[in-house]
mmCIF file of C-alpha atoms and ligand atoms in Angstrom:
data_model
loop_
_atom_site.group_PDB
_atom_site.id
_atom_site.type_symbol
_atom_site.label_atom_id
_atom_site.label_comp_id
_atom_site.label_asym_id
_atom_site.label_seq_id
_atom_site.Cartn_x
_atom_site.Cartn_y
_atom_site.Cartn_z
ATOM 1 C CA MET A 29 -6.680 32.925 -12.275
ATOM 2 C CA MET A 30 -4.618 30.266 -13.936
ATOM 3 C CA ALA A 31 -2.725 28.313 -11.291
ATOM 4 C CA GLU A 32 -0.373 26.667 -13.717
ATOM 5 C CA SER A 33 0.574 27.058 -17.373
ATOM 6 C CA LEU A 34 1.711 24.029 -19.314
ATOM 7 C CA SER A 35 2.734 23.604 -22.911
ATOM 8 C CA THR A 36 0.176 21.956 -25.174
ATOM 9 C CA GLU A 37 3.067 20.378 -27.048
ATOM 10 C CA LEU A 38 4.083 17.686 -24.603
ATOM 11 C CA PRO A 39 2.113 15.992 -21.842
ATOM 12 C CA SER A 40 3.626 16.915 -18.485
ATOM 13 C CA HIS A 41 2.399 13.582 -17.143
ATOM 14 C CA LEU A 42 2.486 10.569 -19.447
ATOM 15 C CA ALA A 43 1.076 7.253 -18.258
ATOM 16 C CA ILE A 44 1.658 3.929 -20.017
ATOM 17 C CA ILE A 45 -0.043 0.528 -19.815
ATOM 18 C CA MET A 46 2.748 -1.747 -21.038
ATOM 19 C CA ASP A 47 0.695 -4.625 -22.449
ATOM 20 C CA GLY A 48 1.397 -7.426 -24.898
ATOM 21 C CA ASN A 49 4.585 -9.003 -23.515
ATOM 22 C CA GLY A 50 2.994 -12.469 -23.311
ATOM 23 C CA ARG A 51 1.556 -12.363 -26.826
ATOM 24 C CA TRP A 52 4.859 -11.031 -28.174
ATOM 25 C CA ALA A 53 6.572 -14.126 -26.721
ATOM 26 C CA ARG A 54 3.866 -16.573 -27.833
ATOM 27 C CA ARG A 55 4.093 -15.364 -31.442
ATOM 28 C CA ARG A 56 7.789 -16.287 -31.327
ATOM 29 C CA CYS A 57 7.215 -19.610 -29.528
ATOM 30 C CA LEU A 58 9.124 -18.243 -26.533
ATOM 31 C CA PRO A 59 8.203 -18.490 -22.850
ATOM 32 C CA ARG A 60 6.219 -15.517 -21.463
ATOM 33 C CA GLY A 61 9.189 -14.553 -19.301
ATOM 34 C CA GLU A 62 11.129 -13.746 -22.467
ATOM 35 C CA GLY A 63 8.417 -11.232 -23.395
ATOM 36 C CA HIS A 64 8.769 -9.553 -20.009
ATOM 37 C CA LYS A 65 12.567 -9.461 -20.395
ATOM 38 C CA ARG A 66 12.227 -7.721 -23.740
ATOM 39 C CA GLY A 67 9.605 -5.489 -22.165
ATOM 40 C CA ALA A 68 12.127 -4.395 -19.551
ATOM 41 C CA ARG A 69 14.428 -3.305 -22.382
ATOM 42 C CA SER A 70 11.648 -1.114 -23.779
ATOM 43 C CA VAL A 71 11.216 0.399 -20.305
ATOM 44 C CA ARG A 72 14.860 1.490 -20.263
ATOM 45 C CA LYS A 73 14.655 3.099 -23.716
ATOM 46 C CA ILE A 74 11.350 4.859 -23.132
ATOM 47 C CA VAL A 75 12.386 6.219 -19.719
ATOM 48 C CA THR A 76 15.529 7.903 -21.053
ATOM 49 C CA HIS A 77 13.731 9.150 -24.157
ATOM 50 C CA CYS A 78 10.981 10.750 -22.064
ATOM 51 C CA ARG A 79 13.643 12.444 -19.973
ATOM 52 C CA GLU A 80 15.344 13.792 -23.113
ATOM 53 C CA LEU A 81 12.014 15.097 -24.395
ATOM 54 C CA GLY A 82 11.297 16.925 -21.150
ATOM 55 C CA VAL A 83 8.340 14.892 -19.843
ATOM 56 C CA GLN A 84 8.026 15.786 -16.155
ATOM 57 C CA HIS A 85 6.188 12.714 -14.866
ATOM 58 C CA LEU A 86 6.154 9.239 -16.366
ATOM 59 C CA THR A 87 3.967 6.574 -14.764
ATOM 60 C CA LEU A 88 4.412 2.965 -15.874
ATOM 61 C CA TYR A 89 1.941 0.195 -15.016
ATOM 62 C CA ALA A 90 4.540 -2.424 -14.123
ATOM 63 C CA PHE A 91 2.525 -4.777 -11.884
ATOM 64 C CA SER A 92 -1.195 -4.571 -11.117
ATOM 65 C CA SER A 93 -3.003 -5.663 -7.976
ATOM 66 C CA GLU A 94 -4.573 -8.356 -10.222
ATOM 67 C CA ASN A 95 -1.187 -9.584 -11.471
ATOM 68 C CA TRP A 96 -0.703 -11.388 -8.115
ATOM 69 C CA ARG A 97 -3.119 -13.988 -9.562
ATOM 70 C CA ARG A 98 -0.593 -15.022 -12.229
ATOM 71 C CA PRO A 99 1.354 -18.281 -11.770
ATOM 72 C CA ASP A 100 3.989 -18.010 -8.978
ATOM 73 C CA ARG A 101 6.761 -18.515 -11.515
ATOM 74 C CA GLU A 102 5.687 -15.532 -13.616
ATOM 75 C CA VAL A 103 5.238 -13.330 -10.523
ATOM 76 C CA SER A 104 8.773 -14.261 -9.397
ATOM 77 C CA GLN A 105 10.175 -13.501 -12.849
ATOM 78 C CA LEU A 106 8.539 -10.080 -12.857
ATOM 79 C CA MET A 107 9.858 -9.322 -9.358
ATOM 80 C CA GLU A 108 13.327 -10.435 -10.452
ATOM 81 C CA LEU A 109 13.208 -8.155 -13.518
ATOM 82 C CA LEU A 110 12.147 -5.309 -11.311
ATOM 83 C CA CYS A 111 15.088 -5.899 -8.965
ATOM 84 C CA GLU A 112 17.476 -6.043 -11.938
ATOM 85 C CA PHE A 113 16.042 -2.808 -13.254
ATOM 86 C CA LEU A 114 16.438 -1.071 -9.904
ATOM 87 C CA VAL A 115 20.019 -2.268 -9.466
ATOM 88 C CA GLU A 116 21.208 -1.716 -13.029
ATOM 89 C CA GLU A 117 19.420 1.536 -13.793
ATOM 90 C CA THR A 118 20.270 3.498 -10.649
ATOM 91 C CA SER A 119 23.300 5.105 -12.312
ATOM 92 C CA THR A 120 21.209 6.049 -15.390
ATOM 93 C CA LEU A 121 18.587 7.588 -13.120
ATOM 94 C CA LEU A 122 21.249 9.542 -11.236
ATOM 95 C CA ASP A 123 23.051 10.657 -14.421
ATOM 96 C CA ASN A 124 19.792 11.884 -15.920
ATOM 97 C CA GLY A 125 18.341 13.510 -12.813
ATOM 98 C CA ILE A 126 15.399 11.095 -12.726
ATOM 99 C CA GLU A 127 13.597 10.660 -9.404
ATOM 100 C CA LEU A 128 12.090 7.261 -8.742
ATOM 101 C CA GLU A 129 8.782 6.829 -6.942
ATOM 102 C CA ALA A 130 6.286 4.019 -6.592
ATOM 103 C CA ILE A 131 2.513 4.039 -6.390
ATOM 104 C CA GLY A 132 0.373 1.120 -5.262
ATOM 105 C CA ASP A 133 0.135 -1.164 -2.273
ATOM 106 C CA THR A 134 3.901 -1.613 -2.109
ATOM 107 C CA ALA A 135 3.671 -3.286 1.325
ATOM 108 C CA ARG A 136 2.641 -6.463 -0.566
ATOM 109 C CA LEU A 137 5.905 -6.576 -2.531
ATOM 110 C CA PRO A 138 8.696 -8.999 -1.530
ATOM 111 C CA SER A 139 11.117 -7.495 0.988
ATOM 112 C CA ARG A 140 14.023 -7.419 -1.506
ATOM 113 C CA VAL A 141 11.975 -5.275 -3.929
ATOM 114 C CA ARG A 142 10.853 -2.989 -1.096
ATOM 115 C CA GLU A 143 14.418 -2.527 0.145
ATOM 116 C CA LEU A 144 15.700 -1.688 -3.332
ATOM 117 C CA LEU A 145 12.806 0.685 -3.940
ATOM 118 C CA THR A 146 13.521 2.502 -0.688
ATOM 119 C CA ALA A 147 17.242 2.733 -1.507
ATOM 120 C CA VAL A 148 16.745 4.073 -5.046
ATOM 121 C CA ARG A 149 14.018 6.476 -3.918
ATOM 122 C CA GLU A 150 16.360 7.889 -1.286
ATOM 123 C CA GLN A 151 19.276 8.169 -3.709
ATOM 124 C CA THR A 152 17.239 9.933 -6.379
ATOM 125 C CA ARG A 153 15.106 12.135 -4.096
ATOM 126 C CA GLY A 154 15.015 15.796 -5.091
ATOM 127 C CA LEU A 155 16.871 15.349 -8.408
ATOM 128 C CA GLY A 156 13.985 17.086 -10.114
ATOM 129 C CA GLY A 157 14.743 16.211 -13.761
ATOM 130 C CA MET A 158 11.847 13.820 -14.308
ATOM 131 C CA ARG A 159 9.809 11.726 -11.944
ATOM 132 C CA LEU A 160 9.464 8.059 -12.852
ATOM 133 C CA ASN A 161 6.532 6.475 -11.033
ATOM 134 C CA LEU A 162 6.384 2.725 -11.092
ATOM 135 C CA ALA A 163 2.877 1.436 -10.446
ATOM 136 C CA LEU A 164 3.543 -1.712 -8.424
ATOM 137 C CA SER A 165 0.871 -3.874 -6.879
ATOM 138 C CA TYR A 166 -1.309 -1.025 -8.078
ATOM 139 C CA GLY A 167 -5.050 -1.010 -8.696
ATOM 140 C CA GLY A 168 -7.167 2.104 -9.120
ATOM 141 C CA ARG A 169 -10.023 0.690 -7.038
ATOM 142 C CA ASP A 170 -7.652 -0.455 -4.325
ATOM 143 C CA GLU A 171 -6.081 3.024 -4.248
ATOM 144 C CA LEU A 172 -9.550 4.589 -3.824
ATOM 145 C CA VAL A 173 -10.459 2.128 -1.069
ATOM 146 C CA ARG A 174 -7.246 2.992 0.799
ATOM 147 C CA ALA A 175 -7.998 6.719 0.431
ATOM 148 C CA ILE A 176 -11.611 6.290 1.623
ATOM 149 C CA ARG A 177 -10.391 4.316 4.635
ATOM 150 C CA GLN A 178 -8.123 7.210 5.636
ATOM 151 C CA LEU A 179 -10.981 9.715 5.267
ATOM 152 C CA VAL A 180 -13.411 7.561 7.259
ATOM 153 C CA HIS A 181 -10.798 7.248 9.967
ATOM 154 C CA GLN A 182 -10.391 11.053 10.114
ATOM 155 C CA ALA A 183 -14.189 11.460 10.237
ATOM 156 C CA ARG A 184 -14.496 8.975 13.080
ATOM 157 C CA GLU A 185 -11.867 10.913 15.021
ATOM 158 C CA GLY A 186 -13.956 14.049 14.511
ATOM 159 C CA GLU A 187 -11.301 15.628 12.266
ATOM 160 C CA LEU A 188 -13.391 15.649 9.076
ATOM 161 C CA ARG A 189 -16.924 16.886 8.379
ATOM 162 C CA PRO A 190 -18.828 15.261 5.445
ATOM 163 C CA GLU A 191 -19.173 18.693 3.766
ATOM 164 C CA ALA A 192 -15.380 19.010 3.731
ATOM 165 C CA VAL A 193 -15.051 15.980 1.427
ATOM 166 C CA SER A 194 -14.323 17.398 -2.012
ATOM 167 C CA GLU A 195 -12.719 16.136 -5.223
ATOM 168 C CA GLN A 196 -9.547 17.883 -4.180
ATOM 169 C CA LEU A 197 -9.533 16.212 -0.755
ATOM 170 C CA VAL A 198 -10.006 12.771 -2.314
ATOM 171 C CA ALA A 199 -7.181 13.494 -4.804
ATOM 172 C CA GLU A 200 -4.937 14.492 -1.889
ATOM 173 C CA HIS A 201 -5.395 11.041 -0.336
ATOM 174 C CA LEU A 202 -4.477 9.064 -3.436
ATOM 175 C CA ASP A 203 -1.008 7.636 -4.105
ATOM 176 C CA THR A 204 -0.669 10.239 -6.869
ATOM 177 C CA ARG A 205 -1.225 13.212 -4.533
ATOM 178 C CA HIS A 206 2.041 14.845 -5.651
ATOM 179 C CA LEU A 207 1.305 14.406 -9.366
ATOM 180 C CA PRO A 208 -0.825 16.253 -11.891
ATOM 181 C CA ASP A 209 -3.412 14.125 -13.696
ATOM 182 C CA PRO A 210 -1.954 12.476 -16.814
ATOM 183 C CA GLU A 211 -2.774 14.336 -20.024
ATOM 184 C CA LEU A 212 -1.975 11.267 -22.142
ATOM 185 C CA LEU A 213 -2.305 7.552 -21.480
ATOM 186 C CA ILE A 214 -0.749 5.128 -23.952
ATOM 187 C CA ARG A 215 -1.779 1.481 -24.007
ATOM 188 C CA THR A 216 0.211 -0.979 -26.090
ATOM 189 C CA GLY A 217 -1.013 -4.438 -27.088
ATOM 190 C CA GLY A 218 -4.270 -3.283 -28.688
ATOM 191 C CA GLU A 219 -6.830 -3.667 -25.865
ATOM 192 C CA HIS A 220 -9.185 -0.715 -25.389
ATOM 193 C CA ARG A 221 -9.573 -0.662 -21.620
ATOM 194 C CA LEU A 222 -8.095 0.921 -18.505
ATOM 195 C CA SER A 223 -7.578 -2.339 -16.597
ATOM 196 C CA ASN A 224 -7.905 -0.595 -13.226
ATOM 197 C CA PHE A 225 -5.126 1.909 -13.981
ATOM 198 C CA LEU A 226 -5.410 5.511 -12.675
ATOM 199 C CA LEU A 227 -9.224 5.343 -12.645
ATOM 200 C CA TRP A 228 -9.722 8.639 -10.817
ATOM 201 C CA GLN A 229 -6.818 10.479 -12.411
ATOM 202 C CA SER A 230 -7.688 9.655 -16.032
ATOM 203 C CA ALA A 231 -11.115 11.341 -16.003
ATOM 204 C CA TYR A 232 -9.973 13.801 -18.720
ATOM 205 C CA THR A 233 -6.968 11.920 -20.081
ATOM 206 C CA GLU A 234 -6.483 11.391 -23.812
ATOM 207 C CA LEU A 235 -6.281 7.661 -24.522
ATOM 208 C CA TYR A 236 -3.988 6.343 -27.230
ATOM 209 C CA VAL A 237 -4.094 2.634 -28.045
ATOM 210 C CA THR A 238 -1.620 0.967 -30.352
ATOM 211 C CA ASP A 239 -1.592 -2.647 -31.535
ATOM 212 C CA VAL A 240 2.190 -2.677 -31.142
ATOM 213 C CA ALA A 241 3.192 -5.026 -28.292
ATOM 214 C CA TRP A 242 5.236 -3.422 -25.494
ATOM 215 C CA PRO A 243 8.538 -5.199 -26.382
ATOM 216 C CA ASP A 244 8.235 -3.691 -29.903
ATOM 217 C CA PHE A 245 7.332 -0.210 -28.647
ATOM 218 C CA THR A 246 10.187 2.046 -29.728
ATOM 219 C CA THR A 247 10.992 5.720 -29.284
ATOM 220 C CA GLU A 248 9.622 6.193 -32.836
ATOM 221 C CA GLN A 249 6.301 4.647 -31.730
ATOM 222 C CA LEU A 250 6.297 7.044 -28.801
ATOM 223 C CA GLU A 251 6.792 9.972 -31.185
ATOM 224 C CA VAL A 252 3.765 8.773 -33.213
ATOM 225 C CA ALA A 253 1.675 8.794 -30.028
ATOM 226 C CA LEU A 254 2.908 12.267 -29.083
ATOM 227 C CA THR A 255 2.142 13.607 -32.551
ATOM 228 C CA TRP A 256 -1.383 12.187 -32.233
ATOM 229 C CA TYR A 257 -1.684 13.860 -28.812
ATOM 230 C CA ARG A 258 -0.673 17.266 -30.212
ATOM 231 C CA GLY A 259 -3.591 17.038 -32.611
ATOM 232 C CA ARG A 260 -6.141 16.489 -29.829
ATOM 233 C CA ARG A 261 -8.347 19.234 -28.501
ATOM 234 C CA ARG A 262 -8.917 19.014 -24.765
ATOM 235 C CA ARG A 263 -12.300 20.514 -23.813
ATOM 236 C CA PHE A 264 -12.838 19.506 -20.150
ATOM 237 C CA GLY A 265 -16.624 19.536 -20.700
ATOM 238 C CA ARG A 266 -16.659 22.904 -22.502
ATOM 239 C CA THR A 267 -17.794 23.720 -26.032
ATOM 240 C CA ASP A 268 -15.384 24.507 -28.877
ATOM 241 C CA GLU A 269 -16.615 28.123 -28.817
ATOM 242 C CA GLN A 270 -15.821 28.469 -25.104
ATOM 243 C CA LEU A 271 -12.361 27.028 -25.699
ATOM 244 C CA GLU A 272 -11.678 29.451 -28.529
ATOM 245 C CA GLY A 273 -12.634 32.291 -26.183
ATOM 246 C CA LEU A 274 -10.228 30.991 -23.536
ATOM 247 C CA GLU A 275 -7.456 30.518 -26.067
ATOM 248 C CA ASP A 276 -8.014 34.079 -27.307
ATOM 249 C CA GLN A 277 -7.412 35.195 -23.727
ATOM 250 C CA GLY A 278 -4.112 33.329 -23.729
ATOM 251 C CA TYR A 279 -5.112 30.210 -21.770
ATOM 252 C CA LEU A 280 -3.400 27.040 -22.891
ATOM 253 C CA MET A 281 -5.313 23.765 -22.907
ATOM 254 C CA GLY A 282 -2.598 21.525 -21.634
ATOM 255 C CA SER A 283 -3.201 21.057 -17.929
ATOM 256 C CA GLY A 284 -5.936 19.550 -15.805
ATOM 257 C CA PRO A 285 -9.466 20.783 -15.242
ATOM 258 C CA TYR A 286 -8.671 22.279 -11.845
ATOM 259 C CA SER A 287 -5.750 24.389 -12.918
ATOM 260 C CA VAL A 288 -6.540 25.880 -16.322
ATOM 261 C CA ILE A 289 -9.932 27.400 -15.964
ATOM 262 C CA PRO A 290 -10.242 30.983 -14.857
HETATM 263 C C1 LIG B 15 1.596 -6.976 -19.534
HETATM 264 O O1 LIG B 15 1.877 -7.941 -20.512
HETATM 265 C C2 LIG B 15 2.784 -6.611 -18.802
HETATM 266 C C3 LIG B 15 2.988 -6.875 -17.487
HETATM 267 C C4 LIG B 15 2.002 -7.579 -16.658
HETATM 268 C C5 LIG B 15 4.236 -6.525 -16.803
HETATM 269 C C6 LIG B 15 5.009 -5.360 -17.338
HETATM 270 C C7 LIG B 15 6.436 -5.573 -16.992
HETATM 271 C C8 LIG B 15 7.500 -5.219 -17.752
HETATM 272 C C9 LIG B 15 7.355 -4.446 -18.970
HETATM 273 C C10 LIG B 15 8.892 -5.597 -17.392
HETATM 274 C C11 LIG B 15 9.394 -5.282 -16.021
HETATM 275 C C12 LIG B 15 9.138 -3.894 -15.576
HETATM 276 C C13 LIG B 15 10.087 -2.993 -15.229
HETATM 277 C C14 LIG B 15 9.681 -1.665 -14.720
HETATM 278 C C15 LIG B 15 11.520 -3.281 -15.342
HETATM 279 P P1 LIG B 15 1.080 -9.318 -20.489
HETATM 280 O O2 LIG B 15 1.929 -10.330 -19.845
HETATM 281 O O3 LIG B 15 -0.265 -9.133 -19.847
HETATM 282 O O4 LIG B 15 0.932 -9.569 -22.022
HETATM 283 P P2 LIG B 15 -0.249 -10.368 -22.746
HETATM 284 O O5 LIG B 15 -1.507 -9.545 -22.559
HETATM 285 O O6 LIG B 15 0.209 -10.377 -24.183
HETATM 286 O O7 LIG B 15 -0.326 -11.718 -22.127
#
């Protein structure tokens, strides 16, 4: 039986790699920090637009586990922008019913960022309009390592048999355990790679890359990506003929491989 039925029109979970801030600034002979500032403006516009469209989960790659290697000054600027966003956008989140969450090794974040995150998460908990997940100090490999550590610990305590380890159990130990897999991942800035983002979760995700740098990514650009997504055919390892059979039976091809298939 079908556990869940989702529209093929709109991804229920949209993930975005917001790349190209530095190059955007360099092209204008501006410091990199200016690119990030303009990038934060794009974040605000895209978040509210996704909410208006009815996207249920939006995950933004805001700071990777590798970004800690950037110069201290740039790391501080990014943390400062994040704090500003959390302070200034709380009312927008509340007005629009947007719940804030974070994924990643957030314990590494400065205490001010952690405190603000906790406060905004508490204030927006249960609003249910859209869930905005900020990936902070996030790396897909790091997330898997943390999940494996938990499972090994359970096994050592005698609470987990090797045969009980399944894809579902692994997924339940990831930071994204409360989220469906993303149906669409957008990467701005033109690079064709995942850069350690949602490695497990994007196994069947449609990837859309645009050369547009993140500070120039507008709601119109988002619409272009969504139109492209609507034209995709998601097969989850099946043949076109099998899919046509499933569609004839009324199954929609919008959700993940675990939930759609009878
Ligand atoms: C990649 O551009 C972008 C980042 C490392 C940070 C993304 C941060 C923001 C968009 C602003 C703050 C976030 C929020 C949620 C308010 P890059 O610097 O790697 O660009 P480049 O590849 O052109 O150098």
